Tab-separated table of C-alpha atoms in Angstrom:
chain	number	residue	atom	x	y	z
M	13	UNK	CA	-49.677	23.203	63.786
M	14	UNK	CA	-49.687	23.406	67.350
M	15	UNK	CA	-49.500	27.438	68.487
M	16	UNK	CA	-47.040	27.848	71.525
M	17	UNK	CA	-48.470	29.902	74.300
M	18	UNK	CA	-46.286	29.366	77.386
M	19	UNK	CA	-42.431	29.905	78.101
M	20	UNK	CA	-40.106	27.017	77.375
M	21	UNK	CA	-37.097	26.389	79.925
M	22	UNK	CA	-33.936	24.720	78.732
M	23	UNK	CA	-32.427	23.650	81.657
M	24	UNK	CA	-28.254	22.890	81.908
M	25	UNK	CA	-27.915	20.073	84.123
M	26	UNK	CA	-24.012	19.571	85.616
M	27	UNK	CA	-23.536	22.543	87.997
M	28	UNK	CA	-26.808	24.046	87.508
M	29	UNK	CA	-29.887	21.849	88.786
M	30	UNK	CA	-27.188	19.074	89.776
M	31	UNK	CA	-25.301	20.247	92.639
M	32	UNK	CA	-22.258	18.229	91.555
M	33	UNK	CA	-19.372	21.408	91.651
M	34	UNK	CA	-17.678	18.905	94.933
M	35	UNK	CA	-18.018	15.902	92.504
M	36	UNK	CA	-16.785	17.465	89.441
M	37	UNK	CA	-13.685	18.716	91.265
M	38	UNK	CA	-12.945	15.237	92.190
M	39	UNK	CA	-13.004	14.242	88.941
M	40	UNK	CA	-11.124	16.785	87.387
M	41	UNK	CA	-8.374	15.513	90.443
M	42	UNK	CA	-8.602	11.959	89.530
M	43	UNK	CA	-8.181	13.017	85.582
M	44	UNK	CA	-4.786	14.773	86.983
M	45	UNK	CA	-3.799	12.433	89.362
M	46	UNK	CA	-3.511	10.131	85.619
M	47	UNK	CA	-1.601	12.772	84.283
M	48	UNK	CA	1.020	13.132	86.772
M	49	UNK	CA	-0.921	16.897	87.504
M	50	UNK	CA	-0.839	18.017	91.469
M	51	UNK	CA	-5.044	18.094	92.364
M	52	UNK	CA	-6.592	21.379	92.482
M	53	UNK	CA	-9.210	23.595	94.428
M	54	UNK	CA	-12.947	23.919	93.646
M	55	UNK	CA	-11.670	27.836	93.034
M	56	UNK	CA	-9.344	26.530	90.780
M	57	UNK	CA	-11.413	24.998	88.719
M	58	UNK	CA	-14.348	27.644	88.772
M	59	UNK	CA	-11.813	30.213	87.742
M	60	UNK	CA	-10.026	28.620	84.873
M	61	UNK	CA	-12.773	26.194	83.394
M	62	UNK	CA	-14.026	26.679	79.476
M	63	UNK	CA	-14.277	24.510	76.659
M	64	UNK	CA	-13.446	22.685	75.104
M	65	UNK	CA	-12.796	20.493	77.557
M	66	UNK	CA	-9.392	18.998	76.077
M	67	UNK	CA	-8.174	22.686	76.001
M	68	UNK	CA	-8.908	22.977	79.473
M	69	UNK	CA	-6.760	20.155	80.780
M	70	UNK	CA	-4.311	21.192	78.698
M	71	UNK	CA	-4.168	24.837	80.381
M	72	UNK	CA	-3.755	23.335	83.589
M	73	UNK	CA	-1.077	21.019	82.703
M	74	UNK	CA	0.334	23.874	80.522
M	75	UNK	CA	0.523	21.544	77.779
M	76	UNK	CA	-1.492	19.818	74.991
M	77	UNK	CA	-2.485	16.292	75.893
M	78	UNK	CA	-1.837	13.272	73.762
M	79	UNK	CA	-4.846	11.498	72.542
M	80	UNK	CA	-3.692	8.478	74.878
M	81	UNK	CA	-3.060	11.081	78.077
M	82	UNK	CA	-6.755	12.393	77.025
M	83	UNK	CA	-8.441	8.469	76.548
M	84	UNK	CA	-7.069	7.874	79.807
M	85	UNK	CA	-7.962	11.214	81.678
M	86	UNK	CA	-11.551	10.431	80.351
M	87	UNK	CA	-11.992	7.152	81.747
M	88	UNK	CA	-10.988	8.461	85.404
M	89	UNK	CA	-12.744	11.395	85.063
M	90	UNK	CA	-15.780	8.503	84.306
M	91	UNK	CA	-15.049	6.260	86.807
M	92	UNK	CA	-15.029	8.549	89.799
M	93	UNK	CA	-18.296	10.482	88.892
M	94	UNK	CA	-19.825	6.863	88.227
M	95	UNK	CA	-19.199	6.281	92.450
M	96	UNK	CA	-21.120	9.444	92.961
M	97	UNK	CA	-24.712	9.551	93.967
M	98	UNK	CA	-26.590	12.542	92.170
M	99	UNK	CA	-28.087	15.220	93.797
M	100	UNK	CA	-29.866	18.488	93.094
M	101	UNK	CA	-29.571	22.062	94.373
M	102	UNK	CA	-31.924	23.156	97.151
M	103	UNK	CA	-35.621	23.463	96.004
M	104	UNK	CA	-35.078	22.191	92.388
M	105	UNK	CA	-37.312	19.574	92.081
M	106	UNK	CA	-40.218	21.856	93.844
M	107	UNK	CA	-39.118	24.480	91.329
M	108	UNK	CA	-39.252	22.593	88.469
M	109	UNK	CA	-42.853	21.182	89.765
M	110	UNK	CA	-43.839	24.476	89.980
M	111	UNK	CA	-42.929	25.730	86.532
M	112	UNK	CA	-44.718	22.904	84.962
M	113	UNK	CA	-47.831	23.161	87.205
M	114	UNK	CA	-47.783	27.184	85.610
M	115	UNK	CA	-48.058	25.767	82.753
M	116	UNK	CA	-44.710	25.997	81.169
M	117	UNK	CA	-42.763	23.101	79.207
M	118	UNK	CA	-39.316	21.941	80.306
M	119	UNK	CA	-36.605	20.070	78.831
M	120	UNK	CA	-33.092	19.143	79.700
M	121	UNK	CA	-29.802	19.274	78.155
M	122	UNK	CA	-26.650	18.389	79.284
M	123	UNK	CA	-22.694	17.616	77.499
M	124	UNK	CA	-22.268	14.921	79.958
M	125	UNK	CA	-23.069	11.684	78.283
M	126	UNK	CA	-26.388	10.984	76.815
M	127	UNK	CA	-26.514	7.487	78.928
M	128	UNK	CA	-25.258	9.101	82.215
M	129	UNK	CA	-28.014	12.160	81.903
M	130	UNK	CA	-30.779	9.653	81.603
M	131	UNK	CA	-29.487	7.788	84.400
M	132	UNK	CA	-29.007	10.601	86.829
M	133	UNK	CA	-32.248	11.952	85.951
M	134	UNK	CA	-34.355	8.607	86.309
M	135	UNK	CA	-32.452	7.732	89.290
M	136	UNK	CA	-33.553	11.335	90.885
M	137	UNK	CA	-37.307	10.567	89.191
M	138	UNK	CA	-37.581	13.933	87.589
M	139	UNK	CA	-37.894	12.144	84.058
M	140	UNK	CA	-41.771	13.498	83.783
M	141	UNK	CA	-40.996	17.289	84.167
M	142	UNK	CA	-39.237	17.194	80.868
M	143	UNK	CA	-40.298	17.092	77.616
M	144	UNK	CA	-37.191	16.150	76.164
M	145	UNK	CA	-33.396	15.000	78.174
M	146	UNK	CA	-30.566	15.088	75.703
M	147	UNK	CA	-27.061	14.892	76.335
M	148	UNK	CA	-24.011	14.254	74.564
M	149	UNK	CA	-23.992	11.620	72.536
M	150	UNK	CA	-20.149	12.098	70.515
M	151	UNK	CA	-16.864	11.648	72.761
M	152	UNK	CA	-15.884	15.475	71.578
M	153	UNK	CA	-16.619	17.967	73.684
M	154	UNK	CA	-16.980	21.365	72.081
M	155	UNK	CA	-19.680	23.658	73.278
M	156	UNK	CA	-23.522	23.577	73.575
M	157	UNK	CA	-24.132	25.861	71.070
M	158	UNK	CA	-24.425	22.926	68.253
M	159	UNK	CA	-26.132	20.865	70.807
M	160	UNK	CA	-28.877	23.900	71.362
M	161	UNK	CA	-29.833	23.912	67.897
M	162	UNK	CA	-30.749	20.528	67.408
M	163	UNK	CA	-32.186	20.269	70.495
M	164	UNK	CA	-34.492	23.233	70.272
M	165	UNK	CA	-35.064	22.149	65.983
M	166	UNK	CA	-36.371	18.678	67.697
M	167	UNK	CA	-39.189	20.898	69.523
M	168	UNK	CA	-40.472	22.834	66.613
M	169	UNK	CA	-42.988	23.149	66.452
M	170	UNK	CA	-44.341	22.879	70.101
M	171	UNK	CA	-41.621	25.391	71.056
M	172	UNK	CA	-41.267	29.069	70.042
M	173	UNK	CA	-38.126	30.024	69.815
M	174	UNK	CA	-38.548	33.563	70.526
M	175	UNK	CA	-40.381	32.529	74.300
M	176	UNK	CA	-37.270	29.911	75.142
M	177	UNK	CA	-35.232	30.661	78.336
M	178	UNK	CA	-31.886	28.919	78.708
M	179	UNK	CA	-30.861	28.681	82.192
M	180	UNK	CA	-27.336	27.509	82.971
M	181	UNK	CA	-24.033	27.749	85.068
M	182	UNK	CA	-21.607	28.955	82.958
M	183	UNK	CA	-20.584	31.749	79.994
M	184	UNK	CA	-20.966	28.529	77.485
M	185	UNK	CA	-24.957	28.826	77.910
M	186	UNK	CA	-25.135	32.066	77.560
M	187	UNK	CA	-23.426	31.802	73.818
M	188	UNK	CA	-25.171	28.976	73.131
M	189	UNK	CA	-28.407	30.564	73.921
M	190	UNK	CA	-28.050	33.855	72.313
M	191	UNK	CA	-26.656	32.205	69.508
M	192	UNK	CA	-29.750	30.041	68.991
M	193	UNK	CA	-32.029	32.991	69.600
M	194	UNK	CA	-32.976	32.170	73.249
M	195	UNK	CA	-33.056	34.013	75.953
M	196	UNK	CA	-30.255	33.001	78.400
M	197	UNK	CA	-30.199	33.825	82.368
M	198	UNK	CA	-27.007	32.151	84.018
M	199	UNK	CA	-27.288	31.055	87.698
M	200	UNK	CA	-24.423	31.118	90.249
M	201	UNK	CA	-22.717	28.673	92.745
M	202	UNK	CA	-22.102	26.539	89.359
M	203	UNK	CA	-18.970	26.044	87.534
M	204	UNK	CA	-17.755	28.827	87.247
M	205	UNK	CA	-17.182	32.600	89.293
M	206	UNK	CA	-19.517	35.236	89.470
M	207	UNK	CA	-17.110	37.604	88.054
M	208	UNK	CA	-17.057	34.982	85.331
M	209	UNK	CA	-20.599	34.667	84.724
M	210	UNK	CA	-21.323	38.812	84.424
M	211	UNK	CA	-18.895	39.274	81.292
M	212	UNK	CA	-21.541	37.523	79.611
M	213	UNK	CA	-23.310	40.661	79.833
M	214	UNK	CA	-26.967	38.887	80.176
M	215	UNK	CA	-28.801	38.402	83.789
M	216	UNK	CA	-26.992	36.693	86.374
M	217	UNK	CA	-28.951	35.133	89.484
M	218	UNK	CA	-28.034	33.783	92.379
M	219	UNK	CA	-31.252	31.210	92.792
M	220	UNK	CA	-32.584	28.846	90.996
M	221	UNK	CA	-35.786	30.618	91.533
M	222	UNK	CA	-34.678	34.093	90.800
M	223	UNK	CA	-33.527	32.602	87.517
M	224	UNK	CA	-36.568	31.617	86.324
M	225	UNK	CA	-38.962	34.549	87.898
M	226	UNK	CA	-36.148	36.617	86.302
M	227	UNK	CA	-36.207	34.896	82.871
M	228	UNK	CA	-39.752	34.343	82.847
M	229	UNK	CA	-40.267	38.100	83.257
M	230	UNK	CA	-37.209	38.905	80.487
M	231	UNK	CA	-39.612	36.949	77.869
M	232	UNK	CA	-42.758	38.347	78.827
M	233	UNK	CA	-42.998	41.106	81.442
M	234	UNK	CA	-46.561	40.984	81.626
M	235	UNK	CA	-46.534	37.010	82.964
M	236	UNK	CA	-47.999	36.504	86.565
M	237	UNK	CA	-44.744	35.469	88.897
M	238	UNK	CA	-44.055	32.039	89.647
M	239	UNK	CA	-46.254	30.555	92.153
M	240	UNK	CA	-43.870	28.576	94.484
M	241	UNK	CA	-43.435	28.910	98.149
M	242	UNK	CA	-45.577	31.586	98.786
M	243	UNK	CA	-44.623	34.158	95.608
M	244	UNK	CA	-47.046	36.133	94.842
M	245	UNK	CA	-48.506	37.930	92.029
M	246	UNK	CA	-46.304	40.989	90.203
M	247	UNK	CA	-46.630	44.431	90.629
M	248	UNK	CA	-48.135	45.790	86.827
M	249	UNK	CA	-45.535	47.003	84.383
M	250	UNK	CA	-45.727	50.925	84.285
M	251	UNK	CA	-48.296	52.608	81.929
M	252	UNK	CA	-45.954	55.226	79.686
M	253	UNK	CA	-45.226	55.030	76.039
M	254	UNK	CA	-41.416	54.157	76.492
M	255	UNK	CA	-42.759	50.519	77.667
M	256	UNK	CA	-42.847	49.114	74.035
M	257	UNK	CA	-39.855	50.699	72.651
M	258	UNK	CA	-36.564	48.763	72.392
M	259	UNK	CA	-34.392	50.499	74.763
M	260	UNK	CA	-36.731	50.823	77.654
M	261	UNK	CA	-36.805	46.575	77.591
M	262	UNK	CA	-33.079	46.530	77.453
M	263	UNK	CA	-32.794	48.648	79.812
M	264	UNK	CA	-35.842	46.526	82.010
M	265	UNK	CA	-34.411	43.076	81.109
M	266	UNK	CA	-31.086	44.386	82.397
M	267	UNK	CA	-31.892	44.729	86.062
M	268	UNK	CA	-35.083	42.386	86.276
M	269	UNK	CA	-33.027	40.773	89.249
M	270	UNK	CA	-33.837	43.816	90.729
M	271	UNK	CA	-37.192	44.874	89.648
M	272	UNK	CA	-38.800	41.105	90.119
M	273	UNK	CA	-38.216	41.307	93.809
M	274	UNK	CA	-39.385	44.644	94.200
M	275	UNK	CA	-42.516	43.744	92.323
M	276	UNK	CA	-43.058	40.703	93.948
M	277	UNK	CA	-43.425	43.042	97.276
M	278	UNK	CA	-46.169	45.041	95.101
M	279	UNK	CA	-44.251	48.092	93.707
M	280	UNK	CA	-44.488	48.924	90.582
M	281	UNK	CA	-41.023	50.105	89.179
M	282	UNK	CA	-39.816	51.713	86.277
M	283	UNK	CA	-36.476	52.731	84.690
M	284	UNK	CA	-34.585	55.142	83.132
M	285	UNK	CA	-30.745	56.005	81.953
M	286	UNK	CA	-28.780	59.547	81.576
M	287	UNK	CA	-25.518	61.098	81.666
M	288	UNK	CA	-23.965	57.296	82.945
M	289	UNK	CA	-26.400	57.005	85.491
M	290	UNK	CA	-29.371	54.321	85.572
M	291	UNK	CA	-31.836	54.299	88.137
M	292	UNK	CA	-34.774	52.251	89.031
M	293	UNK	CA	-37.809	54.054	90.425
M	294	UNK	CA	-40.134	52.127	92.737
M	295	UNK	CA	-43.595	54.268	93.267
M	296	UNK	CA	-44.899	53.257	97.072
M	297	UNK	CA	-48.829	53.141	97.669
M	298	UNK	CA	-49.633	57.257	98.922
M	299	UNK	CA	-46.824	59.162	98.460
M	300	UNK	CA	-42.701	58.484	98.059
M	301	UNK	CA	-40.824	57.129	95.624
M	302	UNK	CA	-37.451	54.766	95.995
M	303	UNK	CA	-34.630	55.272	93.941
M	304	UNK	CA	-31.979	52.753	93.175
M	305	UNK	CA	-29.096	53.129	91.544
M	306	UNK	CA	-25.311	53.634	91.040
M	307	UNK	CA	-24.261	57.650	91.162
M	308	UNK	CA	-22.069	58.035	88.251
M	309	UNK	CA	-21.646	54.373	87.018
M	310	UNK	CA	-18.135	53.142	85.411
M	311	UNK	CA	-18.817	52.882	82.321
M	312	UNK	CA	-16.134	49.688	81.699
M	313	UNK	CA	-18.967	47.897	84.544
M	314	UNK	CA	-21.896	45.742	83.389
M	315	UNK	CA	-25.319	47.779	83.694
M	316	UNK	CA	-26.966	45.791	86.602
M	317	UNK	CA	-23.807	44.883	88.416
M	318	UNK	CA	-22.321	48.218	89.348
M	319	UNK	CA	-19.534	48.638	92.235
M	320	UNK	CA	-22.591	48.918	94.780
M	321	UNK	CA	-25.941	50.595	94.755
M	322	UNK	CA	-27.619	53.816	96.485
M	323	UNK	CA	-31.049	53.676	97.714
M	324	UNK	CA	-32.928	56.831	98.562
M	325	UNK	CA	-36.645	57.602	99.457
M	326	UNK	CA	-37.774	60.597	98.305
M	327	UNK	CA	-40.332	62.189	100.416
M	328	UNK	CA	-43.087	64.594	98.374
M	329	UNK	CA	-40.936	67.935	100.149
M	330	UNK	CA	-37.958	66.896	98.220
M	331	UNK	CA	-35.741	64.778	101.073
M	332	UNK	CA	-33.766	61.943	100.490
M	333	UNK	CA	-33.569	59.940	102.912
M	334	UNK	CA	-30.583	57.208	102.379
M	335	UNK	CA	-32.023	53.826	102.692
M	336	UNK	CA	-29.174	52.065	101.505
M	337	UNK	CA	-25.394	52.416	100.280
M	338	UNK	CA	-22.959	50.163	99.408
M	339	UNK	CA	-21.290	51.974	96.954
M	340	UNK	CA	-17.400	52.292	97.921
M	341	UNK	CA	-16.798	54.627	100.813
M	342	UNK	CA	-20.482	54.082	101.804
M	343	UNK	CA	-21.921	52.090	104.871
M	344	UNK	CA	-22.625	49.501	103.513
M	345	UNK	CA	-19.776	49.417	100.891
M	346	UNK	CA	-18.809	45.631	102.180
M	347	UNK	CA	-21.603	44.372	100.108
M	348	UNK	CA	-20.738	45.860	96.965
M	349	UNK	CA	-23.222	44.681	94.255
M	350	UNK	CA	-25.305	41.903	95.877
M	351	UNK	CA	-28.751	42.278	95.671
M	352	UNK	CA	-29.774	40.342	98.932
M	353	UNK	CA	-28.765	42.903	101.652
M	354	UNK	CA	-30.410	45.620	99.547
M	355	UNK	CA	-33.640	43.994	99.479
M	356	UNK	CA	-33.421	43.373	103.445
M	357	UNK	CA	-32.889	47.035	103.902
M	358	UNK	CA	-35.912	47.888	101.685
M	359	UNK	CA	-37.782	45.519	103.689
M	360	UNK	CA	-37.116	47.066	106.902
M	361	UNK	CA	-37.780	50.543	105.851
M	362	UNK	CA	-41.360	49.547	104.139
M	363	UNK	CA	-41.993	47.765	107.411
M	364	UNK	CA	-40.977	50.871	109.512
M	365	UNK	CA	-43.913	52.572	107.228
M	366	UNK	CA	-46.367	50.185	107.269
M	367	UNK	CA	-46.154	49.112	104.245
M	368	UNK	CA	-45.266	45.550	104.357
M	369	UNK	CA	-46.596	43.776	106.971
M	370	UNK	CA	-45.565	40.301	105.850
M	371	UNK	CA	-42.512	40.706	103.482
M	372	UNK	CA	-41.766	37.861	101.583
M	373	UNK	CA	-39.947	34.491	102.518
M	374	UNK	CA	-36.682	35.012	100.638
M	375	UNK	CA	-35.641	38.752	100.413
M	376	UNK	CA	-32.716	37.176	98.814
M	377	UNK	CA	-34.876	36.125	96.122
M	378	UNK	CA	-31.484	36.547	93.618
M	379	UNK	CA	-29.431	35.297	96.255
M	380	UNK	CA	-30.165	31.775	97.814
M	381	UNK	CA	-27.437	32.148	100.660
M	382	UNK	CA	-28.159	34.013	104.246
M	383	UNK	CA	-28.771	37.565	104.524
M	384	UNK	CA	-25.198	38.916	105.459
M	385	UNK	CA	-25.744	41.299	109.435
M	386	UNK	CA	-25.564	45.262	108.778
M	387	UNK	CA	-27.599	45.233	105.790
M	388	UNK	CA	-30.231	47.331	107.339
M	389	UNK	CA	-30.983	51.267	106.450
M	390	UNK	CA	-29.011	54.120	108.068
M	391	UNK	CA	-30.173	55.713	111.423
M	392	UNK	CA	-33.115	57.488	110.577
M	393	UNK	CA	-32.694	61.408	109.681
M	394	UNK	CA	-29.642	61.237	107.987
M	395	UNK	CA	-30.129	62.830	104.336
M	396	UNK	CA	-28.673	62.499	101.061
M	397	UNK	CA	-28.995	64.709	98.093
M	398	UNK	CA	-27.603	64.130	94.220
């Protein structure tokens, strides 16, 4: 039997390394445009999509289709992606070249139609960075969950199941995956909202690359990052006894988005939780520590996506200096959550020190879009203390 030492990646295709969200809204208008239904916006269809598909028309019609209304719906839904030439998001196919050159396997699975994946796929020539493509091959569509299981049972025993990463676009993955035993990491810009995407309560992304450093480091946190445009190694994992218990890893696996980043700019970080209040702790070379965090967390919010965050550096003589707040009421409160303007503002204070004299190419390494303006620290002397 063959022992598995690498990570496995499931990829989701439609939405997630397809960039096809335009296309598939078209469709979904030409289905309506069948069914006598007015067309609808790309935020229309990101906030009420879910499966099965059926069930979804029949929400937006707000009525159940007949079998002949769904036959028909089908076949235009078809027939307009068919006129659509496929492409991928920006930096997949160097991504997925880069995974596989780490040494990682790959495969591909989709509930678009078997014949149509393979298509797509050969007609984009990524065919050899997959070990297996499967896609649907019944005319129901009812969740990848089913689909998951036979496609990982088909890679036993090459895979390990325990060291699979699912990366998708929408709260379906994330099921599937955690059904199956996999560890899912759900990307944005897909089919459906962010909002969407963090009830699944498992970590969200806003790259194709920060999904997979971000998985990659979920499965083993002790793997060396991804090697593609210019990443660099990982900070180690702190050296305390908490590292192997189960609740430090949740806790880590929760706000990798964060840590990987941070790491990736040589700090090594740590975590901890009390009295509704998680903070990440990221040790700089000499003295100073920064701490990032929500004050006071809601507890009805996701860990790792609270209301905004509060960075501090605390000096050895006990000042905080506020590096960063976008908590609401705070500075930088238009930002809320996103992780992107943080990481700018970290950057420009380690650069102010010294300490990061060529900070890496995408500080929005969980982002993928422009770093918003105003995202750097407050005027220096201004102090903050818990």
């Amino acid at each position: 039997m063959t022992t598995p030492t690498g990570i496995h990646i499931v990829w989701d295709w439609n939405g997630t390394l397809k960039d096809d969200v335009t296309d598939l809204t078209g469709a979904l208008n030409a289905a309506m445009t069948v069914l006598g239904a007015p067309p609808l916006t790309t935020e229309t269809y990101r906030a009420q999509h879910r499966l099965p598909i059926r069930d979804f028309y029949a929400d937006l019609l707000g009525r159940p289709l007949t079998d002949t209304e769904w036959a028909a719906a089908e076949i235009a839904w078809s027939r307009h992606m068919a006129q659509r030439t496929p492409t991928l998001r920006h930096g997949a196919k160097q991504l997925l070249e880069a995974v596989r050159a780490q040494g990682h396997t790959q495969s591909l699975l989709s509930l678009a139609s078997h014949a149509t994946v393979h298509d797509e796929v050969a007609a984009l020539n990524l065919g050899s960075h997959f070990v297996s493509i499967d896609g649907r091959r019944t005319s129901t569509i009812t969740g990848k969950t089913g689909a998951l299981a036979e496609h990982l049972f088909a890679l036993v025993p090459t895979v390990d199941p325990e060291r699979v990463l699912v990366i998708g676009d929408t709260l379906d993955d994330a099921h599937a995956a955690r059904t199956c035993g996999a560890h899912p990491v759900l990307v944005t810009g897909g089919l459906q909202t962010t909002d969407q995407l963090h009830q699944a309560g498992v970590p969200v992304a806003e790259s194709l690359e920060a999904a997979v450093q971000v998985g990659l480091a979920v499965i083993d946190p002790d793997a060396r990052a991804l090697h593609h445009d210019g990443a660099g190694e990982l900070a180690p994992l702190p050296d305390h006894r908490h590292v192997d218990t189960t609740w430090w890893r949740t806790l880590w696996h929760r706000h990798a988005h964060v840590t990987i980043p941070l790491r990736r700019r040589g700090l090594v970080c740590d975590v901890e939780f009390g009295n509704n209040d998680y903070l990440i702790h990221a040790r700089l070379p000499g003295n100073g520590v920064l701490i990032i965090g929500p004050q006071e967390d809601p507890p009805n919010l996701t860990p790792g996506r609270p209301e905004g965050w509060l960075v501090t550096l605390e000096h050895p003589d006990q000042i905080q200096d506020v590096v960063y707040d976008s908590r609401p009421g705070g500075p930088h409160q238009r930002h809320g959550p996103d992780i992107a303007p943080l990481l700018q503002a970290i950057d420009v204070r380690l650069t102010n020190l010294g300490l990061l004299s060529n900070p890496p190419r995408t500080p929005t390494a969980t982002s993928g879009m422009p770093l918003p303006p105003g995202a750097g620290p407050l005027e220096p002397g201004r102090n903050h203390r818990r």
